[in-house]
Coordinates of C-alpha atoms and ligand atoms in Angstrom, one line a residue:
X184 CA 3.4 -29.7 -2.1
X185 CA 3.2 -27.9 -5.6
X186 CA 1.6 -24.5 -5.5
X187 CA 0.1 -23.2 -8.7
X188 CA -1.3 -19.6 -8.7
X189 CA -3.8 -18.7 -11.4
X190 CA -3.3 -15.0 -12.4
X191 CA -3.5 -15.0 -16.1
X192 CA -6.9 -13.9 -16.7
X193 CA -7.6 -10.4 -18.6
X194 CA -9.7 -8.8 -15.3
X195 CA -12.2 -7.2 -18.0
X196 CA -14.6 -6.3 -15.1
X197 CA -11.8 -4.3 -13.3
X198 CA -11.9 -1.8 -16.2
X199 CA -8.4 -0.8 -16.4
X200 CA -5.5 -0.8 -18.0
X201 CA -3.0 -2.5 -14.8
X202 CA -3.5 -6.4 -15.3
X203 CA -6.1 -7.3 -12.4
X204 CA -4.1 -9.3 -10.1
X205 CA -1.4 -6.1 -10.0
X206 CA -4.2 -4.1 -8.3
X207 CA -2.9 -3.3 -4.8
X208 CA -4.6 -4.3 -1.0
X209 CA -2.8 -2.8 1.3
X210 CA -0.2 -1.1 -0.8
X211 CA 0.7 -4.5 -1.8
X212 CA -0.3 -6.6 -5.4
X213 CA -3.2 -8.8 -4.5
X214 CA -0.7 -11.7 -6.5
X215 CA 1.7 -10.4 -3.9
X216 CA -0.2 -11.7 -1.4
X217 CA -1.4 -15.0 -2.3
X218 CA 2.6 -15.7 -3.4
X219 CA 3.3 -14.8 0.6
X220 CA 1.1 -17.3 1.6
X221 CA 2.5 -19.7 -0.8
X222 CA 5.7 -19.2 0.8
X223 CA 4.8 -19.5 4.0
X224 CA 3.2 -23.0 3.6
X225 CA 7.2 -24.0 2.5
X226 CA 5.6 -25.5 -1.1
X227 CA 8.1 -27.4 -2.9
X228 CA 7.1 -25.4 -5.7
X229 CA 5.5 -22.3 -6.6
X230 CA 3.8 -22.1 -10.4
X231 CA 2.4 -18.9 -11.2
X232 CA 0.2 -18.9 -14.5
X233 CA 0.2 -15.5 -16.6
X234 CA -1.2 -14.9 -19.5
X235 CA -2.5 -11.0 -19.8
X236 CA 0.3 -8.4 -19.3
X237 CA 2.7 -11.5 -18.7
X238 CA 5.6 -8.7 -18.8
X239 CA 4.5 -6.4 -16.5
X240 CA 3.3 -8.7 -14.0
X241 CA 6.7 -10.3 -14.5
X242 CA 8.8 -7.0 -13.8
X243 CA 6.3 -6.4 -10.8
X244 CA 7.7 -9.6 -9.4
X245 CA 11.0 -8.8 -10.1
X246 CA 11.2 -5.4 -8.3
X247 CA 9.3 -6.9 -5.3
X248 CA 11.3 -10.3 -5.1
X249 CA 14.0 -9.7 -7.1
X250 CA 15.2 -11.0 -10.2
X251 CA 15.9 -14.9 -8.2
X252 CA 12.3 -15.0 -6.8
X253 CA 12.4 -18.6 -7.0
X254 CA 9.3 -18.9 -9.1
X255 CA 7.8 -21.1 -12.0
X256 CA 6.6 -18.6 -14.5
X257 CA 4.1 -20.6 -17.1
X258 CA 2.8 -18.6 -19.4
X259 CA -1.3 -19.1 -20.8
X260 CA -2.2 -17.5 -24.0
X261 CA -5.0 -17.6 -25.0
X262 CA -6.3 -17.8 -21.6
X263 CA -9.1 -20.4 -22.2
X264 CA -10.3 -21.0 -18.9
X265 CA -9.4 -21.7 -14.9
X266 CA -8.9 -25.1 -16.0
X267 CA -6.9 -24.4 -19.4
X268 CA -4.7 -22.7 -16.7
X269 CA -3.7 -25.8 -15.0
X270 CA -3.3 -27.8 -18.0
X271 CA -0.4 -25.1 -19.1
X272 CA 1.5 -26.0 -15.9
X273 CA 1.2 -30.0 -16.4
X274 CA 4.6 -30.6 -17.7
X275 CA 6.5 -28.4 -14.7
X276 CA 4.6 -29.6 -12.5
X277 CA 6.8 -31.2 -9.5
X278 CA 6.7 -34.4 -8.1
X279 CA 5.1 -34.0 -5.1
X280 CA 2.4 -35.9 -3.5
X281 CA -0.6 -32.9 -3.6
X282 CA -1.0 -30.1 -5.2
X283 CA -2.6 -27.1 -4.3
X284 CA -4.4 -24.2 -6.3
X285 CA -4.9 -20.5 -5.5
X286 CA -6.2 -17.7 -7.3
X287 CA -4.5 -14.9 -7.9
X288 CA -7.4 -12.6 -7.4
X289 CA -8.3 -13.8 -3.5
X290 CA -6.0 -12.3 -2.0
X291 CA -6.6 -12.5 1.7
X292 CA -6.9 -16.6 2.1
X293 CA -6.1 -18.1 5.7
X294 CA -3.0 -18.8 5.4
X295 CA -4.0 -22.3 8.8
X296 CA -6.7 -23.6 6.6
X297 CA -4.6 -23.3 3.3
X298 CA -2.4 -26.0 5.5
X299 CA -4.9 -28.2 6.7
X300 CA -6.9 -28.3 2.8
X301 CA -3.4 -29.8 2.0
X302 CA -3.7 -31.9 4.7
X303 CA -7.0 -33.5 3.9
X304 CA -6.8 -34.2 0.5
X305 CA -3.4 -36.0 1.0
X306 CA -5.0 -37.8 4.4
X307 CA -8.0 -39.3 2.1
X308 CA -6.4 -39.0 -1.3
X309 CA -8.8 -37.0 -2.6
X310 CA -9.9 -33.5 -3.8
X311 CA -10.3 -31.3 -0.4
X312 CA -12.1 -27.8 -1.6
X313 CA -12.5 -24.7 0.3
X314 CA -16.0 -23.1 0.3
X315 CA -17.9 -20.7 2.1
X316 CA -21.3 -19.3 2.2
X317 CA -22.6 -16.2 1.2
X318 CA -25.6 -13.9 1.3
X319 CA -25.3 -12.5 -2.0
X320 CA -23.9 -15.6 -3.7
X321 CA -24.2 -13.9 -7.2
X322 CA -20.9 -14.4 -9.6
X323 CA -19.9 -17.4 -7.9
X324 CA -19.9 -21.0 -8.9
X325 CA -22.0 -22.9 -6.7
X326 CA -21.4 -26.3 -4.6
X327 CA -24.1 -28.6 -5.6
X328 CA -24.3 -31.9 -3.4
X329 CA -26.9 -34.7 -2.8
X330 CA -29.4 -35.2 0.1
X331 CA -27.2 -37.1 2.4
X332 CA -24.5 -33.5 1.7
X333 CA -22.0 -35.3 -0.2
X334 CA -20.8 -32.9 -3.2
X335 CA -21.8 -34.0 -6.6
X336 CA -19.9 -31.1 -8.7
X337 CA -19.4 -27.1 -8.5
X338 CA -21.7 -25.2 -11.1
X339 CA -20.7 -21.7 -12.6
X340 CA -23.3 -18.6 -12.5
X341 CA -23.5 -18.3 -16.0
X342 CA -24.7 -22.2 -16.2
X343 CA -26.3 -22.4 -13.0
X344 CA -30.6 -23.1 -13.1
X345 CA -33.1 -20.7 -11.2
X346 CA -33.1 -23.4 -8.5
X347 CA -28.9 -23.9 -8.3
X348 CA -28.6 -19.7 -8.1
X349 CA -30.3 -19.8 -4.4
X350 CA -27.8 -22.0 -3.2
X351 CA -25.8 -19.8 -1.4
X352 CA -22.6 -22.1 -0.7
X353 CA -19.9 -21.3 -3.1
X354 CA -16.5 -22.2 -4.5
X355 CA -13.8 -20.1 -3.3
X356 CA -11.3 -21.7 -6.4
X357 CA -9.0 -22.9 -4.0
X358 CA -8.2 -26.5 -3.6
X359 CA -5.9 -29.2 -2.9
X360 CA -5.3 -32.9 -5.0
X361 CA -3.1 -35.4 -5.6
X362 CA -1.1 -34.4 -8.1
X363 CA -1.3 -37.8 -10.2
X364 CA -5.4 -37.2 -10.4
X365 CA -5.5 -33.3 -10.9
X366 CA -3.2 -34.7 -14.3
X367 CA -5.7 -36.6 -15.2
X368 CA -9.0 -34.9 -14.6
X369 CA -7.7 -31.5 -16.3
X370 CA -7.0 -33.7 -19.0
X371 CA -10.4 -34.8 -19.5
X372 CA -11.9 -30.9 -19.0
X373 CA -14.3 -29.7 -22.0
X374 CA -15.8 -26.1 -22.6
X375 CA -18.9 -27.2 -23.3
X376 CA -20.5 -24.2 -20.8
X377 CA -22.2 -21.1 -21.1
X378 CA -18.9 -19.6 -21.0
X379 CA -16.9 -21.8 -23.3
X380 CA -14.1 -22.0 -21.1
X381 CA -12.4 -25.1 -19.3
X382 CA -13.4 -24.6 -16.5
X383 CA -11.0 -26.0 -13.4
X384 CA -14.1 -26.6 -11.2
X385 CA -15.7 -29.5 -13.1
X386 CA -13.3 -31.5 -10.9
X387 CA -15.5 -31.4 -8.5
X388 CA -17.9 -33.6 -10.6
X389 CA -15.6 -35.4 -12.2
X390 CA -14.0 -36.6 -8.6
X391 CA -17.5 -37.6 -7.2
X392 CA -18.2 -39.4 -10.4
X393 CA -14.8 -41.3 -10.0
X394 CA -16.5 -42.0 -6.4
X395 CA -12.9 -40.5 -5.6
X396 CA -13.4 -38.5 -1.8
X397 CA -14.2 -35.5 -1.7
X398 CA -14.0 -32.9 1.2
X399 CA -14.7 -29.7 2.0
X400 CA -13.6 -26.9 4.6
X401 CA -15.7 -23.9 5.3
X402 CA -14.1 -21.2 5.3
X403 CA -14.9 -17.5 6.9
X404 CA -16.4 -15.4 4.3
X405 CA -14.7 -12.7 4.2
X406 CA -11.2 -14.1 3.5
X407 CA -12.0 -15.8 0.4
X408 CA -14.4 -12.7 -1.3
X409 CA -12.7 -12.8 -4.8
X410 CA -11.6 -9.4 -6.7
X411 CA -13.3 -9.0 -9.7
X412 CA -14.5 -5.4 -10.0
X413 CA -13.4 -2.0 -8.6
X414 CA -16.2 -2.1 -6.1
X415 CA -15.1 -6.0 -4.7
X416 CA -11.5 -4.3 -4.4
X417 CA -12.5 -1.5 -1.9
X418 CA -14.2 -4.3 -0.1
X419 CA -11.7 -6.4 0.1
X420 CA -9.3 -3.2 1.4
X421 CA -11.5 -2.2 4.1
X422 CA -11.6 -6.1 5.4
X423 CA -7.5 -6.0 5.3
X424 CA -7.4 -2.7 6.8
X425 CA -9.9 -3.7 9.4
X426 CA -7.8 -6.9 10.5
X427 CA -4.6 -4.3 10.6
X428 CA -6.5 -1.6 12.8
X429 CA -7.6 -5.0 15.1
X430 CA -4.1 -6.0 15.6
X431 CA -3.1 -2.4 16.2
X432 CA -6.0 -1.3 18.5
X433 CA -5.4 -5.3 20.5
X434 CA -1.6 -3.5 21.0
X435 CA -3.3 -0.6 22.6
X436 CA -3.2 1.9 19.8
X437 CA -6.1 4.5 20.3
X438 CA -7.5 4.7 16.3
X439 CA -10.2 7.6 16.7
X440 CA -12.0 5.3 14.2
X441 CA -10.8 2.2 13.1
X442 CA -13.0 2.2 9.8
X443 CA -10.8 5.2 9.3
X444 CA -7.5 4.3 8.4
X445 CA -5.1 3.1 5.1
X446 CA -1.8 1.4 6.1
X447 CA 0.0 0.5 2.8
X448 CA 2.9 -0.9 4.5
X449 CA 3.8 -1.6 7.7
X450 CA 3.2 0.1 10.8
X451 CA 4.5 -0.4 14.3
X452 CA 3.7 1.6 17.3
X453 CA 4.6 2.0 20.9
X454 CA 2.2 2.7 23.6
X455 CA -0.5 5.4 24.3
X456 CA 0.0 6.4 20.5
X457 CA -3.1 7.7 19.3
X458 CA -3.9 8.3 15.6
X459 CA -6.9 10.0 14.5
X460 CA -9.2 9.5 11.5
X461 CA -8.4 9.2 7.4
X462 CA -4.7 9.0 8.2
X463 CA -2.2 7.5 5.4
X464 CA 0.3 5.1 6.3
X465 CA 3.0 3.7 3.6
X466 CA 6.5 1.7 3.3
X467 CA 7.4 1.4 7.3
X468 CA 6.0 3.9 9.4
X469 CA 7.3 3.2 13.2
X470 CA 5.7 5.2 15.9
X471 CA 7.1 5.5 19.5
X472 CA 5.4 5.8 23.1
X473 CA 2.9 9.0 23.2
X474 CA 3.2 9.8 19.5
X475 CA 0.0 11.7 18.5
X476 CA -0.9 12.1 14.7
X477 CA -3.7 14.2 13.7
X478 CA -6.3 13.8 11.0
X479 CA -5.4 13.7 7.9
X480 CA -2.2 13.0 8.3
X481 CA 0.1 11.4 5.1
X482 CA 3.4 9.7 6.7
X483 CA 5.4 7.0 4.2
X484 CA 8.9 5.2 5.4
X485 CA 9.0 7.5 8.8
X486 CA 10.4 7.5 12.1
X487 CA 8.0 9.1 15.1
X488 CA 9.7 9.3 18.6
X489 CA 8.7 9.2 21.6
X490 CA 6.1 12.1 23.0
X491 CA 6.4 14.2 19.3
X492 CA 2.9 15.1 17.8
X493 CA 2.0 15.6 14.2
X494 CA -1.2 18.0 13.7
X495 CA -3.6 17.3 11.0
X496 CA -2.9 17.3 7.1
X497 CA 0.9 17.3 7.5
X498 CA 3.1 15.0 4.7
X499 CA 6.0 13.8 5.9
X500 CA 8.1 11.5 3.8
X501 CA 11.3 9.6 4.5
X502 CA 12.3 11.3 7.8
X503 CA 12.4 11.3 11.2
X504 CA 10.5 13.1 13.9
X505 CA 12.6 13.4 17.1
X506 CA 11.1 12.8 20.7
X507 CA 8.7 15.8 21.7
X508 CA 8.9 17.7 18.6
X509 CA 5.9 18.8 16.6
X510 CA 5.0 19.0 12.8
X511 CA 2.0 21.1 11.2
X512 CA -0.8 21.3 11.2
X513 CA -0.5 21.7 7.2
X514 CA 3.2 21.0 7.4
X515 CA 5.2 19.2 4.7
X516 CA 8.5 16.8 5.3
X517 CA 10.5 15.6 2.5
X518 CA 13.4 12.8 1.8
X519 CA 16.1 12.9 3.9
X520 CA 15.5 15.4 6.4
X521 CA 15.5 15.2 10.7
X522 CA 13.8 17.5 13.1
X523 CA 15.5 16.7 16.5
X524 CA 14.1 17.2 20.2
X525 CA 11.4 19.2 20.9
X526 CA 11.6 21.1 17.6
X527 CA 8.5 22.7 15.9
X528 CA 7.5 23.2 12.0
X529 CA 4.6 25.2 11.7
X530 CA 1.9 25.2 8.8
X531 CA 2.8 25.7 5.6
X532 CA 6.4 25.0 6.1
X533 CA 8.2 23.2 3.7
X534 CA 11.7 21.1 4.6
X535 CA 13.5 18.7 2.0
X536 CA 17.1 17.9 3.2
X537 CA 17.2 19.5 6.2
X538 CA 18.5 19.1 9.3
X539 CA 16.6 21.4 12.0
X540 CA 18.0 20.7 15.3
X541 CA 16.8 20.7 18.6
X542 CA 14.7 22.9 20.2
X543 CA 14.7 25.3 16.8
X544 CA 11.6 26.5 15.3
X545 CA 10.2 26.9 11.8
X546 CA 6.4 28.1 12.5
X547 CA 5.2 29.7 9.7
X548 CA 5.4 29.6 6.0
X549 CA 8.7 28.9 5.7
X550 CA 11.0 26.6 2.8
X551 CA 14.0 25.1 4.0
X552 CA 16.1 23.0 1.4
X553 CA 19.1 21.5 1.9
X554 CA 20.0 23.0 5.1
X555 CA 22.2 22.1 8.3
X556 CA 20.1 24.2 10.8
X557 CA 21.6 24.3 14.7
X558 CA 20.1 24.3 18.0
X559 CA 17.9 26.8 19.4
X560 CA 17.5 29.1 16.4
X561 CA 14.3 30.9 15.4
X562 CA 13.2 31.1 11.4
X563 CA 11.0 33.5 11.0
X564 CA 7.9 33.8 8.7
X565 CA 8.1 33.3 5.4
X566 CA 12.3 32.6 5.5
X567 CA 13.5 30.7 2.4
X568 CA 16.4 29.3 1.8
X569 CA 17.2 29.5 -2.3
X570 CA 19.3 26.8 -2.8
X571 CA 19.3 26.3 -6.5
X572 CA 20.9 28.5 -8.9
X573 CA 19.3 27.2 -11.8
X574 CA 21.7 24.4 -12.6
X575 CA 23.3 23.2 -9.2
X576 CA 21.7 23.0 -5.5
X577 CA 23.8 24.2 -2.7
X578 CA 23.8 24.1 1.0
X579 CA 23.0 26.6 3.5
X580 CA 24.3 26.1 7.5
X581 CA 22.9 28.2 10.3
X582 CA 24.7 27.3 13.6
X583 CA 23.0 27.6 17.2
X584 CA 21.3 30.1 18.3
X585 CA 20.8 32.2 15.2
X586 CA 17.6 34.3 14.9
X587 CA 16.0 34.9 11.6
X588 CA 13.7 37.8 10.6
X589 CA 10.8 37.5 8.8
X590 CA 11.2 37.6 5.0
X591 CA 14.1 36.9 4.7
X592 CA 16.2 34.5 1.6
X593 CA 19.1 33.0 2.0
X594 CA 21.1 32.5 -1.4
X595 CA 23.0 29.5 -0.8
X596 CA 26.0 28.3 -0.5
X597 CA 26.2 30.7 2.6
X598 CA 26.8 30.6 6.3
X599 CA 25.0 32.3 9.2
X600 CA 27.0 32.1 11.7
X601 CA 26.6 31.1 16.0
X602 CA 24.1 33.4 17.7
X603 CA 24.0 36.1 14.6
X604 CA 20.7 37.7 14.0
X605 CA 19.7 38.6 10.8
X606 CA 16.8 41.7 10.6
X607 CA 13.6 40.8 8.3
X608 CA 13.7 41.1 4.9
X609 CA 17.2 40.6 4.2
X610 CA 18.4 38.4 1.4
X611 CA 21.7 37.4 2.6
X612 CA 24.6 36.3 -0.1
X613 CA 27.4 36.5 2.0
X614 CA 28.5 35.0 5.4
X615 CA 26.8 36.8 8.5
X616 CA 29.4 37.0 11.4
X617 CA 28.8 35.2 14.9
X618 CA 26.6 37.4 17.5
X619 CA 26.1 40.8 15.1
X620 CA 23.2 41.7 13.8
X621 CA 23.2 41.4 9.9
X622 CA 20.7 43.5 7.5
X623 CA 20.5 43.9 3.9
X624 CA 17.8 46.1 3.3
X625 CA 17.5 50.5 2.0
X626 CA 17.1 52.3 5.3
X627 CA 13.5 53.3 5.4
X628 CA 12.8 57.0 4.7
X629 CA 9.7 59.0 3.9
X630 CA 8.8 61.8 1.4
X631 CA 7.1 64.2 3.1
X632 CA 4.3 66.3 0.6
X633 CA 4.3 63.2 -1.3
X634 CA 0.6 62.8 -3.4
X635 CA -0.4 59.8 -4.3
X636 CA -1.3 60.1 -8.4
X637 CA -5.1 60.7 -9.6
X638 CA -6.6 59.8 -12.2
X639 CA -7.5 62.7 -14.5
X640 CA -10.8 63.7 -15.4
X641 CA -11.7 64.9 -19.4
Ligands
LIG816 C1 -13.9 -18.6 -10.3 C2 -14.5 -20.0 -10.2 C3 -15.8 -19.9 -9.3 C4 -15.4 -19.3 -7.9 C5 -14.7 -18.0 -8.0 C6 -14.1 -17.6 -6.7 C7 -14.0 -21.2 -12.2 C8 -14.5 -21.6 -13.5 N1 -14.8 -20.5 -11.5 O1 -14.8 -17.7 -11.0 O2 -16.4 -21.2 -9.2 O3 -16.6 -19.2 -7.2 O4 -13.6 -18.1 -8.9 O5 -13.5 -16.4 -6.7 O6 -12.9 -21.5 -11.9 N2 -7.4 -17.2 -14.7 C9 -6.4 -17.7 -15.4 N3 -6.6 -18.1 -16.7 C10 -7.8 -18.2 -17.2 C11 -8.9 -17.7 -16.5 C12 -8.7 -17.2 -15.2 O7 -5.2 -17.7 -14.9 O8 -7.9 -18.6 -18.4 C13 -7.2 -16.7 -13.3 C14 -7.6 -15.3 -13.2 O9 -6.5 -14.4 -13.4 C15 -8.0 -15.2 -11.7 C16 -8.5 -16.6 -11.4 O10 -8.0 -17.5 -12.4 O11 -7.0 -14.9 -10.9 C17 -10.1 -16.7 -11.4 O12 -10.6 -16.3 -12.7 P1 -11.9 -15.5 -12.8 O13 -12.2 -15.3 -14.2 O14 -11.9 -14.3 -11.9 O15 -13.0 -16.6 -12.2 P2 -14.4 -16.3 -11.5 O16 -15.4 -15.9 -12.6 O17 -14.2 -15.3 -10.4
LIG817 CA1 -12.5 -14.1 -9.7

């Protein structure tokens, strides 16, 4: 089959300046997702129609499929209508037997009954349509059909009677024809509408006054609810994030509220994980056996092992967690850094390049940048490592068993060395020696008939 993708419309009622169909649901484009399901129906081709922001929806596609994505960009301008759309794609359109239309803005279509709509309007040679119905029906173009149910034509909100509004089944824009008749109906279209637009679903009419057959498959409502405002958007997120926290909670996750949760990516997880509410998951986030995350918790392209915990409003971002340890609460974890076994960063602790290693502690307040950190060492409150001097950023190693005082900086490149201890407040800018204990601070003394100044009075 041929695949044609509408996704060149402006999106007015979104009210922003990222073309409409670039909007995300689940981290991902909403085109994104209706070109997935194109893909996984194997179409012979794939047409994607843009019109409004052609280039940046083109370098969207290009960073997420690279630059050989394999599809047929046809460009509408003006765009003049869901039907002008399809007459732009006439001349590239393939040779196969049916073709089938999406819309770029219903992004979460069953990907089965997107297979058997092909199905049945190749079976009877005929225009097959997916509808659904609705409670609120309002903004949609309504199926019209005749006593005996057959349908007579699809009519649009804008155009539709007092009477037609009630009718509560509706057009979902997706359907399937032969390609040889969807040539020559979208030929025919006018924009003789409220709208003055062509509008793709006079097909419907046009078919059933052709007496050509026409079927329909119902489809469940909420996978063909179309995006056309901000408010439809966050709808159509929480019925995605629902299915994901479904398929998670079916695995035997324990979600403290499955109404709670954002995974923009993917996320995998072992058993007896348990995740508790408004946690954020993005790129791939894989959890192992007895992993506990807390509320609030921000984790994007990380690795949880087994049995480690991460308390509420941590960040963690591209690293990995090793089995046992523990993160936060009110921690933060940046690129490239590794907390092995049974570790422990406390709150307000911040680590970017680091390598803290097993069984070593960070509780409190602490920076650590690009660090190689042993086993077994303690870092006391408020330890810093400065490792930028203005222009370059340099390393600082602290080898097993070191124990660092509270307050103290450590002005990289330096070395503290196995089992040295280093007294609080120190600022050390030289190597400290294996097993000694290292101090940089004025030995305290004390004035003794010292007065503290007054203020003098006139
Ligand atoms: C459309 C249908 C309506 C259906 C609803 C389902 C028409 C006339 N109406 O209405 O029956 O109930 O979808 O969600 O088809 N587009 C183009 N070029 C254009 C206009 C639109 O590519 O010139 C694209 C848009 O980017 C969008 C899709 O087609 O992805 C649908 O357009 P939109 O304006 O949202 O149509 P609706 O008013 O929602
Ligand atoms: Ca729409």
């Amino acid at each position: 089959m041929n695949v044609i993708i509408l996704a060149a419309g402006r999106g007015t009622r979104m009210k922003s300046s990222l073309p409409k169909v670039l909007h995300p649901i689940g981290g991902l484009p909403m085109l994104f997702h209706v070109i997935d399901a194109a893909r996984q129906l194997s179409a012979q081709q794939i047409i994607c129609v843009i019109g409004h922001e052609a280039q940046q929806i083109q370098s969207g596609l290009v960073m997420h499929y690279g630059a050989d994505h394999g599809l047929d960009l046809v460009l509408q301008s003006p765009a003049l209508g869901t039907g002008h759309a399809v007459s732009c794609t006439l001349a590239r359109l393939g040779p196969a037997q049916t073709s089938l239309v999406l819309y770029g803005d219903v992004p979460l279509i069953p990907r089965a009954l997107l297979a058997s709509l092909v199905q049945a309007s190749a079976s009877t040679e005929g225009l097959a349509v997916l509808t659904t119905g609705l409670a609120d029906p309002t903004g949609y173009g309504r199926i019209l059909r005749n006593s005996a149910g057959q349908i007579l034509g699809c009519v649009e909100e804008k155009d539709a009677s007092e009477a037609q509004r009630k009718i509560t089944e509706v057009n979902t824009g997706i359907m399937a024809a032969p390609t040889d008749r969807l040539r020559h109906w979208v030929g025919q279209l006018t924009n003789h509408n409220a709208q003055g637009e062509y509008y793709l679903t006079d097909l419907l009419a046009m078919a059933a006054q052709e007496g050509v057959a026409i079927s329909s498959l119902d489809c469940p409502a909420d996978r063909v609810q179309g995006v056309n405002s901000q408010s439809q958007r966050a709808q159509v997120e929480r019925i995605f994030q629902a299915g994901l926290a479904e398929s998670l909670m079916a695995a035997g996750v324990q979600l403290a509220d499955p109404l709670r949760i954002d995974i923009r990516g993917q996320l995998s997880a072992g058993t007896d994980v348990r995740i508790d509410v408004g946690c954020v998951f993005e790129g791939r986030v894989a959890l192992a056996d007895h992993v506990q995350i807390g509320p609030g918790v921000v984790l994007k392209n990380v690795r949880v092992e087994q049995g480690a915990r991460i308390e509420a409003m941590s960040h963690l971002e591209d690293c990995t967690v090793g089995p046992r340890a523990t993160v936060g609460p009110f921690a933060r974890i940046r690129p490239g850094s590794v907390l092995a076994e049974g570790s422990h960063v406390g709150n307000f602790t911040e680590l970017k390049n680091t390598h803290l290693g097993a069984y070593s502690k960070a509780n409190h307040l602490s920076y650590l940048g690009d660090a190689q950190i042993g086993a077994r060492v303690n870092v006391g409150a408020g330890t810093i490592t400065c490792n930028y001097d203005g222009a370059e950023k340099h390393r600082t190693v602290i080898e097993d068993d070191v124990f660092i005082g509270s307050d103290t900086q450590l002005v990289a490149p330096v070395v503290v060395h196995e089992g040295a201890t280093l007294g609080a407040g120190t600022t050390l800018t030289n190597d400290a020696p294996a097993h000694q204990l290292t101090l940089s601070r004025a030995r305290q003394t004390s004035i003794p008939r010292w007065k503290r100044p007054k203020k003098q009075s006139h």
